[in-house]
């Protein structure tokens, strides 16, 4: 049986040390490393050894009781959440590490919500029981109150497949069939074990164990329990399907595309299909930490590095899997790259695009006009790590400008946009309808154009030019989003229409439509959950209002108040430090991206950015017409009456 197990936690909960112990107890490594000694097996990169944090999700391979385990150690720092999320989607089971001293932290809740979204069955390990102040009962209560009421302590209640009375009652409460069977026949070990395996897999029960990874307490016991309570069923005989979960490049820039094989088999020299492409597998690598073994084949349930795939993206389905993964750990900040030395910006761009393949959340953007590279980031720690990675891997130095908020723009009403492009020897016309979309919907395309008016090929050109990249809004030049764009009609010329004409007409139609309606500025918001003492509630509510946030009616849990709501990233990004300060560390906060909403200070932002819609060389709302061999420009306000298509 093959099982992919992920280890996740808030930073400093002991996750990497725990993973190290599992590898040691399964004889996968000969000696245990330590994070503080800079020799942990899965902290493979120099930057991880220096900082003592996990930056990259790496995998180890374990064999235990006849099963093969792929163990993924994920980053715990919020700045590297996208790396963690990409791994979650290939996990069969997850282990969440919680400190017995600090308990459930803000990022623990974020991790938990992500695991529930992707329906990953989950175990808990309450770590650091050797530390002064460790309180397993307190932490269990926090898990049950803050995360799930279906967590059960199996440290002593489940041993070698046998269950104690309290665990039997716990399971019976969550399965009516078990309850009835218990009343009729009493406790039958095999039936109850199989039932618990099923309940864990269905996400109805979450087993908890406790111990100390550093002191090697409770690890072998946890491993035995996890092995008994997990099962997978992969089909080797089905058509091949897989998902890309990671991309890496070696020192010679050879690309390795990491796949989780979901069904079927893959062999060296096989043709592999994705996104309408076909490529040949030239190598297969089974990774264990930094080292790998060349293999000839892999099958369902395996994690495998593939050589020969040149352009598949992280999250993309391969073979018979046509769906692509969607990620919600999205950066809300952007920064401009300042390149040092004699490195040409275009040479640096190649390196950044390689990094962008490995971490799509960077969203590397090249601004041709200014010969500048811009990236999206989660926070300052990520930028510091990037500087080190670029220096070590690519041998040049960079700095980053202070990160700024990633704003977006949308529209408040419906408008019709018309674009005509007819300089001498060229011809294209496009008519669009622009309508507001739901928040988070992005740009949605629809086509109502008849083939008698515009050929299918030209209709597809319009669609391509609208969706090929993000387009700038009128207020700040920020990307357009949450808008439905419908092609109504268009016009081409048999002789004069040539390449690029429909791009010009399409962008002019889009821009003219924006001029005709109200644009709105959007900013990113956090969804937050704050827990503080009742005496600190008033201060927190006042802070939220000052930050232009909103909150639901607070809830009371004993001596604590729980507040949930939303607040702009721009005003709330540093609040976790402020909260920790005035609560002396007793207050907790979890924040995740809560999508985009109306900007709380649009005029201030517009003035600060200083975007001039009429000076943008990439866009124009005017149309170009031709008369008597002479081209002339008509501004957007007067262009409608001169359009050719009706």
XYZ file of C-alpha atoms in Angstrom:
646
model
C 0.000 0.000 0.000
C 1.306 3.470 -0.899
C 0.476 6.455 1.271
C 1.417 10.120 0.967
C 1.551 11.739 4.401
C 2.089 15.455 4.960
C 3.414 17.053 8.138
C 2.091 20.574 8.793
C 2.252 23.058 11.645
C 2.602 26.607 12.818
C 6.260 27.608 12.687
C 8.394 26.308 15.612
C 5.933 23.586 16.650
C 8.582 20.919 15.995
C 7.363 19.675 12.633
C 10.733 18.975 11.006
C 12.068 17.257 14.137
C 8.952 15.061 14.176
C 9.460 14.139 10.503
C 13.103 13.325 11.289
C 12.008 10.866 13.985
C 9.570 9.094 11.670
C 12.322 8.629 9.073
C 14.694 7.323 11.742
C 12.179 4.876 13.239
C 11.540 3.386 9.785
C 15.292 3.033 9.093
C 15.066 5.550 6.245
C 17.940 7.529 7.776
C 20.773 6.209 9.916
C 20.972 9.079 12.360
C 18.617 11.819 13.460
C 19.448 15.363 12.511
C 18.278 18.490 14.294
C 17.104 21.839 12.997
C 19.348 23.719 15.425
C 22.311 21.553 14.382
C 21.606 22.340 10.706
C 21.598 18.677 9.707
C 17.882 17.785 9.411
C 17.395 15.366 6.506
C 14.475 17.214 4.877
C 15.857 20.723 5.374
C 17.985 20.189 2.290
C 18.763 23.761 1.306
C 21.425 26.024 2.779
C 18.914 28.830 3.403
C 16.853 26.415 5.556
C 19.890 25.383 7.562
C 20.889 29.008 8.139
C 17.450 30.247 9.186
C 16.256 27.128 10.967
C 12.924 27.162 9.104
C 11.479 25.021 6.348
C 11.149 26.938 3.085
C 10.622 24.159 0.537
C 8.321 21.142 0.752
C 10.582 18.100 0.468
C 9.808 14.408 0.616
C 11.311 11.382 2.287
C 10.470 7.732 1.656
C 9.689 5.304 4.472
C 8.796 1.620 4.564
C 6.740 0.363 7.467
C 4.737 -2.795 7.981
C 4.615 -3.557 4.249
C 3.531 -0.063 3.168
C 5.521 2.611 1.363
C 5.136 6.072 2.847
C 5.958 9.306 1.075
C 6.505 11.819 3.869
C 6.247 15.511 2.910
C 7.682 18.102 5.304
C 6.015 21.454 4.561
C 6.892 25.066 5.472
C 5.337 26.405 8.661
C 5.954 30.121 8.122
C 3.024 32.040 6.654
C 5.270 33.615 3.969
C 5.692 30.177 2.421
C 2.050 29.109 2.637
C 1.692 28.712 -1.155
C 4.448 26.060 -1.089
C 2.584 24.272 1.699
C -0.751 24.471 -0.134
C 0.659 22.958 -3.323
C 1.682 19.882 -1.327
C -1.665 19.540 0.454
C -3.394 18.603 -2.787
C -1.406 15.375 -3.151
C -1.682 14.181 0.459
C -3.613 11.060 1.380
C -3.393 11.971 5.069
C -1.981 14.861 7.083
C -0.365 15.174 10.499
C -0.808 18.525 12.219
C 1.796 19.214 14.903
C 0.662 21.384 17.825
C 2.955 22.525 20.634
C 1.870 21.337 24.074
C 3.032 24.707 25.452
C 1.877 27.288 22.876
C -1.190 25.314 21.752
C -3.290 26.170 18.686
C -1.772 29.213 16.980
C -3.091 31.461 14.258
C -1.425 29.611 11.391
C -2.582 26.278 12.827
C -6.145 27.372 12.087
C -5.173 28.403 8.558
C -3.588 24.992 7.978
C -6.647 23.278 9.400
C -9.071 25.187 7.161
C -6.974 24.325 4.126
C -6.969 20.618 5.010
C -10.725 20.659 5.449
C -11.217 22.447 2.128
C -9.289 19.686 0.372
C -10.855 16.972 2.547
C -7.535 15.529 3.729
C -7.975 13.070 6.647
C -5.952 14.415 9.547
C -4.078 13.249 12.655
C -2.813 15.492 15.461
C 0.429 15.106 17.359
C 0.717 17.268 20.475
C 4.454 17.856 20.671
C 6.969 19.185 23.206
C 5.498 17.309 26.178
C 8.968 17.486 27.760
C 8.783 21.282 28.034
C 7.905 23.217 31.186
C 4.303 24.397 30.894
C 3.158 21.553 28.652
C -0.546 20.888 29.154
C -2.021 18.219 26.903
C -5.570 18.572 28.245
C -5.555 22.302 27.651
C -4.323 21.811 24.085
C -6.905 19.083 23.445
C -9.608 21.501 24.572
C -8.219 24.138 22.196
C -8.242 21.667 19.296
C -11.838 20.697 20.071
C -12.994 24.299 20.517
C -10.992 26.036 17.783
C -10.636 23.327 15.143
C -12.960 20.328 15.517
C -15.101 18.699 18.215
C -14.341 15.345 16.581
C -10.760 15.079 17.843
C -10.116 12.059 20.061
C -7.077 11.333 22.204
C -5.828 7.866 21.253
C -2.506 8.042 23.115
C -3.698 5.454 25.639
C -7.209 4.707 24.361
C -6.034 2.795 21.273
C -3.211 0.240 21.364
C -2.368 -2.551 18.905
C -5.869 -2.349 17.462
C -7.598 -2.582 20.836
C -9.842 0.252 22.079
C -10.714 1.432 25.531
C -14.274 2.167 26.571
C -14.049 5.957 26.117
C -12.920 5.567 22.481
C -15.662 3.028 21.774
C -18.261 5.486 23.058
C -16.673 8.330 21.066
C -16.925 6.360 17.810
C -20.425 5.093 18.541
C -21.636 8.678 18.936
C -20.496 9.404 15.380
C -21.876 6.327 13.637
C -25.407 5.069 14.259
C -24.603 1.683 12.748
C -21.782 1.190 15.203
C -23.979 2.269 18.080
C -26.657 -0.289 17.136
C -24.035 -3.020 16.657
C -22.575 -2.224 20.050
C -25.957 -2.548 21.726
C -26.583 -5.900 20.002
C -23.166 -7.596 19.994
C -20.905 -5.520 22.175
C -17.334 -4.718 21.168
C -15.787 -6.767 18.325
C -12.213 -5.498 17.674
C -12.025 -6.074 13.901
C -15.377 -4.440 13.213
C -14.516 -1.416 15.314
C -11.034 -1.060 13.874
C -12.399 -1.125 10.318
C -15.051 1.389 11.315
C -12.470 3.745 12.811
C -10.327 3.507 9.663
C -13.392 4.507 7.646
C -14.365 7.355 9.985
C -10.840 8.767 9.887
C -10.786 8.584 6.091
C -14.184 10.287 5.856
C -13.032 13.138 8.075
C -15.480 12.315 10.851
C -12.834 11.443 13.448
C -9.398 13.023 14.019
C -7.043 10.948 16.196
C -4.647 12.784 18.544
C -1.443 11.527 20.142
C 1.067 13.284 22.354
C 4.766 13.078 23.028
C 8.069 14.813 22.359
C 9.760 14.621 18.980
C 13.019 16.043 20.329
C 13.164 13.474 23.138
C 11.808 10.628 20.967
C 8.765 10.124 23.168
C 5.570 8.736 21.641
C 6.924 8.589 18.069
C 7.017 4.825 17.526
C 3.610 4.541 19.201
C 2.174 7.211 16.884
C 3.667 5.474 13.850
C 2.026 2.173 14.772
C -1.360 3.833 15.290
C -1.150 5.825 12.067
C -0.265 2.717 10.082
C -3.279 0.821 11.454
C -5.700 3.709 10.864
C -4.761 4.663 7.289
C -5.535 2.997 3.997
C -5.401 3.923 0.317
C -6.817 2.314 -2.806
C -5.038 3.282 -6.022
C -5.812 1.586 -9.340
C -2.779 0.533 -11.346
C -4.948 -0.897 -14.121
C -6.824 2.357 -14.896
C -5.690 4.896 -17.539
C -2.720 7.001 -16.496
C -3.497 10.226 -14.628
C -1.392 12.467 -12.427
C -1.152 15.976 -11.010
C 1.885 18.261 -11.021
C 2.648 19.324 -7.450
C 6.183 20.691 -7.701
C 8.776 21.845 -10.242
C 12.500 22.110 -9.621
C 15.578 22.908 -11.741
C 19.033 21.502 -11.021
C 22.370 23.330 -11.340
C 22.401 22.692 -15.095
C 18.838 24.111 -15.346
C 17.418 20.672 -16.124
C 13.757 20.730 -15.192
C 12.222 18.030 -12.995
C 8.424 17.949 -12.911
C 7.119 16.202 -9.804
C 3.928 14.189 -10.232
C 1.589 12.407 -7.879
C 0.449 9.415 -9.934
C -3.272 9.011 -9.269
C -3.972 6.022 -11.515
C -2.257 3.760 -14.008
C 1.478 3.564 -14.711
C 4.228 5.625 -16.294
C 7.470 4.359 -17.813
C 10.578 5.854 -19.340
C 9.997 6.510 -23.083
C 6.230 6.771 -22.574
C 4.413 9.596 -24.337
C 2.723 11.889 -21.837
C -0.277 14.089 -22.669
C -1.373 17.397 -21.173
C -3.036 20.577 -22.420
C -3.166 19.234 -25.972
C 0.586 18.532 -25.965
C 2.465 15.252 -26.175
C 5.997 14.822 -24.790
C 8.238 11.841 -24.165
C 9.387 10.817 -20.687
C 13.197 10.700 -20.782
C 13.799 9.944 -17.127
C 12.092 9.076 -13.842
C 13.534 9.962 -10.445
C 12.344 8.733 -7.064
C 13.459 11.358 -4.560
C 14.382 10.821 -0.930
C 15.481 14.187 0.449
C 18.100 15.671 -1.901
C 19.098 12.304 -3.345
C 17.241 10.366 -5.974
C 17.195 6.947 -7.593
C 16.747 6.535 -11.325
C 13.819 4.172 -11.941
C 12.192 2.784 -15.065
C 8.579 3.084 -14.012
C 6.157 4.458 -11.433
C 2.560 3.614 -10.688
C -0.555 4.826 -8.919
C 0.235 6.180 -5.456
C 3.834 7.123 -6.254
C 5.446 10.552 -6.067
C 7.863 10.745 -8.978
C 10.146 13.301 -10.609
C 9.788 13.289 -14.394
C 12.386 14.491 -16.908
C 11.028 15.454 -20.340
C 7.981 17.542 -19.421
C 8.819 21.065 -20.539
C 5.842 23.306 -19.818
C 3.258 21.691 -17.517
C 2.416 24.028 -14.634
C 2.120 23.305 -10.930
C -1.431 22.142 -10.247
C -2.008 20.939 -13.807
C -3.675 17.632 -14.561
C -1.722 15.109 -16.672
C -3.036 12.235 -18.780
C -6.715 11.493 -18.186
C -6.942 14.085 -15.388
C -8.279 17.198 -17.127
C -8.892 19.353 -14.051
C -6.338 21.811 -12.717
C -5.879 22.618 -9.039
C -6.953 26.021 -7.716
C -5.036 27.693 -4.931
C -6.254 30.195 -2.343
C -2.945 31.139 -0.683
C -2.486 34.143 -2.947
C -0.045 37.010 -2.259
C -1.510 40.447 -1.588
C 1.767 42.334 -2.066
C 3.996 43.163 -5.006
C 7.571 44.349 -5.246
C 9.898 45.634 -7.948
C 13.243 43.873 -8.434
C 16.374 46.026 -8.328
C 19.171 44.169 -10.118
C 22.744 44.753 -9.017
C 26.012 44.563 -10.926
C 26.324 44.199 -14.679
C 23.475 41.698 -15.091
C 21.109 42.670 -17.884
C 17.434 42.762 -16.848
C 16.512 40.224 -19.531
C 19.115 37.784 -18.230
C 17.743 38.241 -14.729
C 14.250 37.703 -16.130
C 15.209 34.185 -17.301
C 16.196 33.320 -13.739
C 13.042 34.816 -12.254
C 10.880 32.945 -14.746
C 12.564 29.742 -13.664
C 11.697 30.625 -10.060
C 8.166 31.483 -11.220
C 7.766 27.978 -12.648
C 8.761 26.557 -9.283
C 6.563 28.977 -7.331
C 3.659 30.210 -9.494
C 2.465 32.533 -6.721
C 5.427 34.819 -7.566
C 3.531 35.744 -10.745
C 6.678 37.158 -12.364
C 5.789 40.183 -14.521
C 8.043 41.806 -17.120
C 7.293 45.451 -17.861
C 8.741 45.972 -21.310
C 8.360 49.733 -21.256
C 10.594 50.204 -18.227
C 12.624 46.974 -18.574
C 11.544 46.032 -15.037
C 10.723 42.808 -13.221
C 7.871 42.773 -10.694
C 6.871 39.871 -8.446
C 4.030 39.051 -6.062
C 5.003 38.085 -2.518
C 3.529 37.032 0.806
C 5.856 39.055 3.048
C 9.297 40.359 3.946
C 10.766 37.014 5.042
C 10.051 35.632 1.581
C 11.945 38.528 -0.019
C 14.945 37.939 2.241
C 14.967 34.261 1.287
C 14.630 35.097 -2.415
C 17.692 37.359 -2.251
C 19.737 34.505 -0.823
C 18.401 31.958 -3.336
C 19.197 34.208 -6.299
C 22.726 34.871 -5.063
C 23.425 31.182 -4.413
C 21.780 29.741 -7.531
C 22.325 32.392 -10.168
C 25.401 34.242 -8.858
C 24.066 37.779 -8.907
C 22.562 40.052 -6.307
C 19.188 41.759 -6.162
C 17.325 44.069 -3.866
C 13.585 44.530 -3.648
C 11.606 47.699 -3.275
C 9.309 47.973 -0.270
C 6.293 45.755 -1.057
C 3.061 47.526 -1.954
C -0.548 46.376 -1.957
C -1.853 44.540 -5.014
C -4.913 46.543 -6.022
C -7.411 45.509 -8.683
C -10.175 47.266 -10.589
C -13.662 46.373 -11.744
C -16.789 48.139 -12.985
C -20.076 49.133 -11.340
C -22.396 49.089 -14.373
C -22.986 47.681 -17.857
C -21.384 49.347 -20.868
C -20.881 48.731 -24.580
C -17.383 49.126 -25.927
C -16.557 49.523 -29.609
C -13.091 49.414 -31.147
C -12.109 50.096 -34.757
C -8.585 49.782 -36.173
C -8.107 50.860 -39.779
C -4.809 52.467 -40.595
C -3.945 52.111 -44.272
C -3.728 48.425 -45.181
C -5.310 47.164 -41.948
C -8.884 46.540 -40.785
C -10.694 45.141 -37.723
C -13.723 46.088 -35.647
C -14.972 44.632 -32.370
C -18.141 45.266 -30.324
C -18.180 44.157 -26.687
C -20.577 44.281 -23.750
C -19.018 44.724 -20.314
C -20.952 43.734 -17.177
C -20.001 43.577 -13.486
C -19.200 40.076 -12.223
C -19.327 38.464 -8.805
C -16.396 39.086 -6.489
C -13.693 36.557 -7.141
C -15.021 35.540 -10.557
C -12.173 37.115 -12.548
C -12.761 37.831 -16.240
C -15.568 35.718 -17.698
C -15.890 35.398 -21.488
C -19.100 34.931 -23.462
C -19.757 34.951 -27.200
C -22.982 36.097 -28.879
C -21.399 36.883 -32.239
C -22.799 35.147 -35.344
C -20.358 33.492 -37.728
C -22.013 35.394 -40.616
C -20.749 38.636 -39.070
C -17.303 37.478 -37.992
C -15.527 34.202 -38.764
C -14.966 31.692 -35.954
C -11.229 32.184 -36.334
C -11.507 35.923 -35.773
C -13.917 35.386 -32.867
C -11.275 33.163 -31.265
C -8.693 35.910 -31.804
C -10.859 38.344 -29.844
C -11.203 35.813 -27.036
C -7.472 35.123 -27.046
C -6.505 38.793 -26.808
C -8.962 39.380 -23.951
C -7.765 36.443 -21.894
C -4.064 36.206 -22.796
C -3.009 38.516 -19.949
C -4.273 40.839 -17.249
C -5.517 44.185 -18.557
C -5.167 47.545 -16.842
C -8.056 49.544 -15.427
C -8.531 53.291 -15.770
C -8.095 54.399 -12.159
C -4.649 53.119 -11.189
C -3.608 50.829 -14.021
C -4.269 47.863 -11.731
C -5.480 44.558 -13.224
C -9.126 44.283 -14.247
C -11.197 41.570 -12.590
C -14.744 40.459 -11.742
C -16.207 41.357 -15.107
C -18.167 39.533 -17.795
C -17.088 40.400 -21.350
C -19.393 39.412 -24.220
C -18.472 39.572 -27.909
C -21.525 40.962 -29.719
C -20.302 41.387 -33.273
C -17.333 42.446 -35.312
C -16.079 43.038 -38.794
C -13.062 42.023 -40.874
C -11.847 42.790 -44.391
C -11.024 40.002 -46.821
C -7.975 41.810 -48.144
C -6.727 44.176 -45.464
C -7.216 42.355 -42.157
C -3.850 41.024 -40.980
C -2.107 39.795 -37.859
C -2.489 42.051 -34.849
C -5.459 44.020 -36.184
C -7.945 42.257 -33.930
C -5.706 42.732 -30.935
C -5.785 46.493 -31.530
C -9.543 46.575 -32.089
C -10.244 44.338 -29.062
C -8.184 46.391 -26.615
C -9.676 49.643 -27.909
C -13.197 48.222 -27.494
C -12.385 47.102 -23.943
C -10.940 50.483 -23.068
C -13.832 52.420 -24.611
C -16.314 50.345 -22.627
C -14.465 51.165 -19.418
C -14.672 54.874 -20.256
C -18.466 54.610 -20.498
C -19.098 53.184 -17.040
C -17.988 53.703 -13.461
C -14.757 51.987 -12.474
C -14.228 50.868 -8.887
C -10.963 50.245 -7.053
C -10.620 46.967 -5.139
C -8.158 46.026 -2.414
C -7.324 42.670 -0.777
C -8.946 41.794 2.547
C -8.009 39.384 5.296
C -10.587 37.110 6.873
C -9.553 36.972 10.515
C -10.360 35.194 13.730
C -9.127 36.741 16.973
C -9.298 35.241 20.460
C -8.581 37.472 23.467
C -9.564 37.866 27.093
C -12.936 39.507 27.715
C -11.204 42.525 29.242
C -9.383 43.125 25.922
C -12.479 42.827 23.704
C -13.222 46.550 23.587
C -9.675 47.391 22.502
C -9.789 44.822 19.681
C -13.166 45.988 18.349
C -11.924 49.573 18.358
C -8.764 48.532 16.496
C -10.798 46.707 13.842
C -12.964 49.747 13.229
C -9.895 51.991 13.051
C -8.480 49.644 10.417
C -11.703 50.008 8.349
C -12.608 46.396 9.051
C -15.916 44.755 9.881
C -16.733 42.061 12.415
C -19.495 39.671 13.369
C -21.083 39.622 16.805
C -18.352 38.392 19.221
C -18.762 34.975 20.824
C -17.809 34.074 24.382
C -15.858 30.939 25.291
C -15.344 30.927 29.049
C -13.078 33.887 29.850
C -12.251 34.434 26.178
C -13.944 36.418 23.396
C -13.816 35.241 19.773
C -14.117 37.850 17.012
C -14.366 37.044 13.307
C -14.503 39.497 10.449
C -12.683 41.117 7.538
C -10.194 43.954 7.274
C -8.044 45.468 4.515
C -4.595 43.949 4.173
C -3.127 47.453 3.954
C -4.315 48.415 7.443
C -4.228 45.020 9.157
C -1.076 43.236 7.986
C 0.918 44.152 11.098
C -1.888 43.661 13.607
C -0.673 40.250 14.783
C 2.418 41.912 16.312
C 0.314 44.631 17.932
C -2.077 42.032 19.349
C 0.790 39.975 20.764
C 2.200 43.111 22.394
C -0.849 44.389 24.265
C -2.092 40.891 25.239
C 1.410 39.796 26.367
C 1.171 36.881 23.950
C -2.128 35.515 25.270
C -4.198 36.753 22.327
C -4.266 34.691 19.123
C -5.103 35.663 15.573
C -5.449 33.682 12.353
C -5.664 35.490 9.044
C -6.111 34.269 5.504
C -6.832 35.986 2.234
C -10.520 36.833 2.162
C -10.702 38.018 -1.433
C -11.071 41.536 -2.767
C -13.554 44.235 -1.778
C -14.099 47.941 -2.310
C -11.047 50.011 -1.438
C -11.470 51.990 1.789
C -9.380 54.962 0.550
C -9.585 55.038 -3.272
C -8.776 58.722 -3.748
C -5.650 58.469 -1.626
C -4.493 55.381 -3.528
C -5.154 56.966 -6.929
C -3.182 60.054 -5.959
C -0.297 57.957 -4.619
C -0.055 55.745 -7.710
C -0.525 58.648 -10.106
C -1.668 56.604 -13.099
C -2.577 58.625 -16.226
C -4.967 56.602 -18.343
C -4.293 58.811 -21.380
C -0.531 58.336 -21.188
C -0.504 54.516 -21.080
C 1.282 53.405 -24.276
C -0.259 49.931 -24.097
C -3.882 51.077 -24.242
C -6.051 53.585 -26.061
C -9.802 54.171 -25.972
C -9.731 55.948 -29.334
C -10.425 54.229 -32.646
C -8.541 54.550 -35.928
C -10.549 55.068 -39.130
C -9.470 55.633 -42.726
C -10.824 58.032 -45.328
C -9.416 58.681 -48.807
C -6.229 56.843 -47.979
C -5.614 58.782 -44.755
C -5.928 57.321 -41.250
C -7.366 59.480 -38.495
C -8.116 59.028 -34.810
C -11.557 59.453 -33.209
C -11.782 59.764 -29.422
C -13.958 57.338 -27.478
C -16.805 59.806 -26.974
C -17.434 60.210 -30.708
C -16.384 56.834 -32.106
C -19.711 54.978 -31.809
C -21.412 56.779 -34.696
C -18.587 55.922 -37.095
C -18.518 52.168 -36.461
C -19.109 49.937 -39.507
C -20.703 46.874 -37.873
C -24.309 47.157 -36.700
